Amino acid sequence: MSSPAVPPTCVYRRSGIHDAALRRGYEACRRATRATGEIEYAVSLLLPPPLRIATWALYGAVRAVDDLADAVGPDGAADPGRAGRLEAWIAAFDADLRAGRGSDPVRQALIHTMLTWNLPPGFLHTLFEELRQDVHGRRFATWQEWRRYNSLINTPLVLRAGSLLLRAAGVSAEPEAIAAHVPDVAVLWQTAVEAIYLTDALVDLSDDLGRGHVPLPQEALDEAGVCRADLLARRATPEFEGLARRLAEQARTWLDRMALPPVLHPAVGVALGAYTGLYRLRLKAAADAPAALLHRRPALPRGARLRLLLPARAKAALSWGLFPFPVQPCPPEPAPAETPDGPEEARLQAARRRPVVPPPPHPSGARPPRLPAEAMPRHVAIVMDGNGRWATARGLPRTDGHRRGVEALVDVVHGALEIGLEHLTLYAFSTENWKRPADELQTLMYEIPQVVHRLVTEKVDVRVRWAGTPSRLPADVVEKLLDAERETRDHTGLTLTMCVNYGGRAEITAAAAKLAQEAVAGRVDPGSLSEHAFARCLHVPELPDVDLLVRTGGDQRTSNFLPWQATYAELLFLDIPWPAVDRRTLWDAMEQYARRTRRYGSVARIPAQASPLSGRGAPTT
Ligand code: IPE
Ligand code: IPE
Ligand code: MG
């Protein structure tokens, strides 16, 4: 856990943000958070880097849009161009979200955070809608109206931050989903947000009055005998002072009712404790000098602030040290840079710049068969099975089978490169494999990232992709898989998709959930959903259909492997256990494939092999 003194560059590095433009976006959000959200900024520093920058992006970006809606001109009156600028920002945000990249630094950071943490965009659209109304001036007649506004603008934003904090406890459900099942919790959270909003209404009163806006319900003013005109003229009356004290007391009571989520990482408990503690200080500062609220925002008392924050920092650092942040955020695939010739050309150009080496030949000197282009499978997927039985048959521990399996994997990848295969997908660890004994899990969790790293350092022309889910995987495994994806993304030879913690049903369920969210947000029409649109929500959307699915080890089942992508795959079950496999097994399998006939439901002969396999190169063994 970094201390607040850690420079932002280090925080970005630890969050995996290497792109200079993206860092600039996060920096702009950080500065906006520090300038306008003293408490939020102080609390963000108690969080580990990936969560910290996400907090800045959410808070900073919302402030940036809010400022557009509230803009005043040089004369202090409402800026007439603000509605147009707000609309332009919202339209650009929608376009950027579709493209997966921001066209200005703040939007870039916001979109990066939303995609990394898979935050549903619906809350922002609701918030934008309310800000559109703000442009035309807003008055709250009743507490009910004030509450409604709060529930549309502030609650969802606070809950998004809450959703990020829940991830630290391994809970990936959105807070709304939790609240839906526990209505009492929903009410208490709403009350806590109201406490914060009411506090901010008091401390920001002077700024709001400057824009001609009274952030309190008319009903509250009437009840206290406060005249709106007096308030706008910043006239301190005993009635106003009484009202301010009562509202501060009210907010404190609401804050006291705050219910913490049921499962908490200890450091998150510390951060939330610091957050409410600082808000109590803010309330006290407001209640101590109510008349001053009409002229300036009260400062947090420095001594009390430090007395609260210093132990919180120490406790948070200790807790993150003892229980490191368990979730590895999943950054979006960076959109390729535009060049005059388009993104694909940019990727190819980059690939040309990176040196790649040819794969080493097989020790036997075997060369790949030459298959006619039309008989070549584009995508071969393999269930690498039989490691354990291979080892047991030799009186070795099963873990030795996995170690030998790694050698088979590397050789098969070299063979795939030699024969010019486009896609090779390997089933390395299934979501069901967690049922295995601890020593086997430990070996697999060590060997899998190791072999991926080995392929990267070999500098062969392999682009690594990972299909699977991060949940339950050790953070360093996730990190190494993502590093490999990043480091090899410009390679154009073989695409090697490693299925690690992969389950076909889980993949389809996750895609369905994603689409359901999109539908709720109004961005997808459920009535016209295509298979193509569905496939875009799978772990690796670009993965083509499997042409040939091979399973070694003698069993004839697919064990939850690529159910969507392999619906029309040719199946080939081999008795050979995986550790005994080498590149020649792959080549043989591809030759067998080339002799098959694929019909795809039709009667016409759609040849996997159009011509007899004559005129081949050297024999395969
Ligand atoms: C495949 O080999 C490797 C993994 C499932 C990770 P097994 O370990 O399943 O080997 P057998 O099927 O028990 O022989
Ligand atoms: C499938 O093999 C998973 C991998 C090869 C990674 P399993 O050995 O786990 O499959 P079942 O349990 O025998 O079906
Ligand atoms: Mg097995």
XYZ file of C-alpha atoms in Angstrom, residues 67-313:
247
model
C -19.021 22.158 -13.773
C -20.227 22.381 -17.376
C -23.831 22.458 -16.168
C -23.050 25.064 -13.497
C -20.717 27.260 -15.550
C -20.919 31.006 -14.984
C -19.732 33.642 -17.435
C -17.202 36.424 -16.726
C -20.031 38.622 -15.429
C -20.942 36.042 -12.779
C -24.235 35.195 -14.496
C -25.054 31.760 -15.868
C -23.016 31.080 -18.993
C -25.448 30.889 -21.949
C -23.212 28.390 -23.783
C -23.303 25.847 -20.983
C -26.271 23.802 -22.257
C -24.585 23.313 -25.640
C -21.291 22.334 -24.069
C -22.994 19.865 -21.735
C -24.848 18.265 -24.680
C -21.636 18.021 -26.683
C -19.865 16.341 -23.744
C -22.654 13.811 -23.255
C -22.820 12.998 -26.988
C -19.048 12.563 -27.099
C -19.192 10.317 -24.012
C -21.747 8.023 -25.674
C -19.659 7.810 -28.841
C -16.472 7.210 -26.850
C -18.076 4.488 -24.767
C -19.116 2.659 -27.940
C -15.598 2.992 -29.322
C -14.046 1.944 -25.989
C -11.745 4.993 -25.921
C -12.108 8.574 -24.783
C -11.570 11.515 -27.095
C -10.582 13.851 -24.256
C -8.351 13.028 -21.280
C -11.063 13.038 -18.594
C -13.464 10.909 -20.658
C -10.607 8.570 -21.455
C -9.947 7.977 -17.741
C -13.655 7.596 -16.991
C -14.224 5.100 -19.800
C -11.091 3.204 -18.881
C -12.342 2.886 -15.288
C -15.809 1.808 -16.393
C -14.480 -0.858 -18.726
C -11.804 -2.038 -16.300
C -14.279 -2.521 -13.467
C -17.209 -3.403 -15.656
C -19.352 -0.597 -14.232
C -22.786 -0.290 -15.834
C -23.136 3.038 -17.672
C -26.831 3.503 -16.764
C -26.094 5.581 -13.654
C -24.227 8.161 -15.698
C -27.079 8.551 -18.124
C -29.484 9.193 -15.252
C -27.054 11.688 -13.804
C -26.634 13.462 -17.169
C -30.387 13.739 -17.521
C -30.621 15.535 -14.164
C -27.713 17.821 -15.026
C -29.552 18.810 -18.226
C -32.365 20.049 -15.967
C -29.866 21.862 -13.727
C -28.819 24.030 -16.661
C -32.267 25.618 -16.561
C -32.070 26.313 -12.835
C -33.387 24.017 -10.154
C -35.605 24.662 -7.171
C -36.642 22.101 -4.609
C -40.136 22.790 -3.275
C -40.224 19.874 -0.853
C -37.923 17.449 0.917
C -39.367 14.795 -1.310
C -38.082 16.566 -4.433
C -34.720 17.109 -2.785
C -34.545 13.388 -1.971
C -35.485 12.339 -5.472
C -32.746 14.486 -6.984
C -30.276 13.089 -4.501
C -31.276 9.542 -5.301
C -30.737 10.142 -9.028
C -27.538 12.154 -8.901
C -25.613 11.283 -5.780
C -26.711 7.859 -4.625
C -25.715 5.975 -7.799
C -22.324 7.641 -7.845
C -21.642 6.836 -4.189
C -22.855 3.285 -4.797
C -20.447 2.904 -7.732
C -17.622 3.844 -5.390
C -19.143 1.388 -2.895
C -19.186 -1.299 -5.563
C -15.447 -0.838 -6.068
C -14.858 -1.137 -2.321
C -16.921 -4.320 -2.169
C -14.566 -5.877 -4.723
C -11.870 -5.670 -2.077
C -13.979 -8.130 -0.080
C -14.353 -10.353 -3.125
C -17.991 -9.302 -3.685
C -18.602 -8.430 -7.306
C -22.361 -7.776 -7.032
C -23.493 -4.230 -7.617
C -24.712 -2.599 -4.379
C -28.151 -2.157 -5.911
C -28.389 -5.939 -6.311
C -27.476 -6.445 -2.657
C -29.904 -3.743 -1.615
C -32.674 -5.324 -3.691
C -32.419 -8.406 -1.514
C -32.037 -6.525 1.749
C -34.395 -3.525 1.582
C -33.396 -2.304 5.050
C -29.815 -1.954 3.885
C -31.004 0.027 0.864
C -32.826 2.493 3.108
C -29.814 2.913 5.391
C -27.427 3.486 2.486
C -29.798 6.023 1.009
C -29.939 7.789 4.372
C -26.141 7.878 4.577
C -25.912 9.458 1.110
C -28.508 12.001 2.158
C -26.393 12.859 5.185
C -23.428 13.536 2.906
C -25.493 15.513 0.421
C -27.067 17.622 3.148
C -23.641 18.337 4.638
C -22.352 19.385 1.225
C -25.426 21.540 0.662
C -24.501 23.444 3.844
C -20.777 23.777 3.209
C -21.198 24.634 -0.502
C -23.978 27.117 0.224
C -21.838 30.157 -0.495
C -20.834 28.870 -3.981
C -24.409 27.898 -4.791
C -25.778 31.262 -3.716
C -23.172 32.840 -6.004
C -24.897 31.079 -8.896
C -28.349 32.088 -7.657
C -29.120 28.557 -6.519
C -30.553 27.592 -3.127
C -29.707 23.929 -2.525
C -32.311 23.426 0.237
C -36.022 22.718 -0.097
C -38.347 25.717 0.121
C -40.333 23.696 2.652
C -37.334 23.745 5.043
C -36.875 27.507 4.622
C -40.578 28.183 5.244
C -40.673 26.037 8.318
C -37.661 27.851 9.777
C -38.947 31.278 8.745
C -35.995 31.915 6.434
C -36.702 34.249 3.546
C -35.257 33.111 0.220
C -34.377 36.678 -0.792
C -32.395 37.146 2.465
C -30.528 33.980 1.725
C -29.668 35.005 -1.839
C -28.532 38.393 -0.473
C -26.366 36.444 2.052
C -28.083 38.136 5.019
C -27.404 36.172 8.170
C -30.534 36.060 10.299
C -31.086 34.179 13.589
C -33.624 32.038 11.690
C -30.978 31.016 9.159
C -28.439 30.224 11.876
C -31.024 28.093 13.684
C -31.881 26.293 10.456
C -28.220 25.593 9.630
C -27.615 24.142 13.122
C -30.724 21.969 12.905
C -29.778 20.675 9.462
C -26.252 19.878 10.645
C -27.765 17.977 13.568
C -30.113 16.176 11.192
C -27.238 15.154 8.914
C -25.273 13.883 11.909
C -28.200 11.700 12.992
C -28.491 10.275 9.473
C -24.765 9.621 9.353
C -24.956 7.732 12.649
C -27.424 5.335 11.091
C -25.031 4.407 8.310
C -24.811 0.634 7.902
C -21.560 -0.767 6.616
C -21.808 -3.526 4.009
C -21.938 -6.988 5.575
C -18.572 -8.146 4.206
C -15.658 -5.814 4.489
C -11.944 -5.862 3.933
C -10.487 -4.410 7.172
C -8.805 -1.589 5.259
C -12.091 -0.695 3.593
C -13.616 -0.484 7.067
C -10.830 1.942 7.994
C -11.446 4.011 4.840
C -15.202 4.197 5.438
C -14.602 5.050 9.095
C -12.289 7.882 8.031
C -14.858 9.073 5.498
C -17.672 9.366 8.026
C -15.275 10.769 10.638
C -14.201 13.548 8.283
C -17.832 14.296 7.428
C -18.599 14.635 11.127
C -15.768 17.159 11.392
C -17.178 19.013 8.404
C -20.608 19.103 10.036
C -19.165 20.407 13.263
C -17.305 23.148 11.383
C -20.584 24.128 9.677
C -22.612 24.121 12.906
C -19.943 26.070 14.839
C -20.146 29.109 12.545
C -23.429 29.014 10.604
C -23.410 32.668 9.543
C -20.036 32.185 7.840
C -21.590 29.543 5.570
C -23.176 32.371 3.601
C -19.736 33.658 2.608
C -17.298 30.776 2.475
C -16.895 27.064 2.722
C -15.734 26.116 6.236
C -12.297 24.525 6.389
C -11.793 21.219 8.148
C -9.909 21.887 11.402
C -6.341 20.889 10.554
C -5.423 19.326 13.889
C -8.551 17.184 14.152
C -8.206 16.182 10.507
C -4.681 14.921 11.051
C -5.597 13.177 14.318
C -8.144 11.234 12.326
C -6.152 10.610 9.162
C -2.731 9.698 10.521
C -3.869 6.582 12.429
C -6.213 5.711 9.555
C -3.267 5.767 7.133
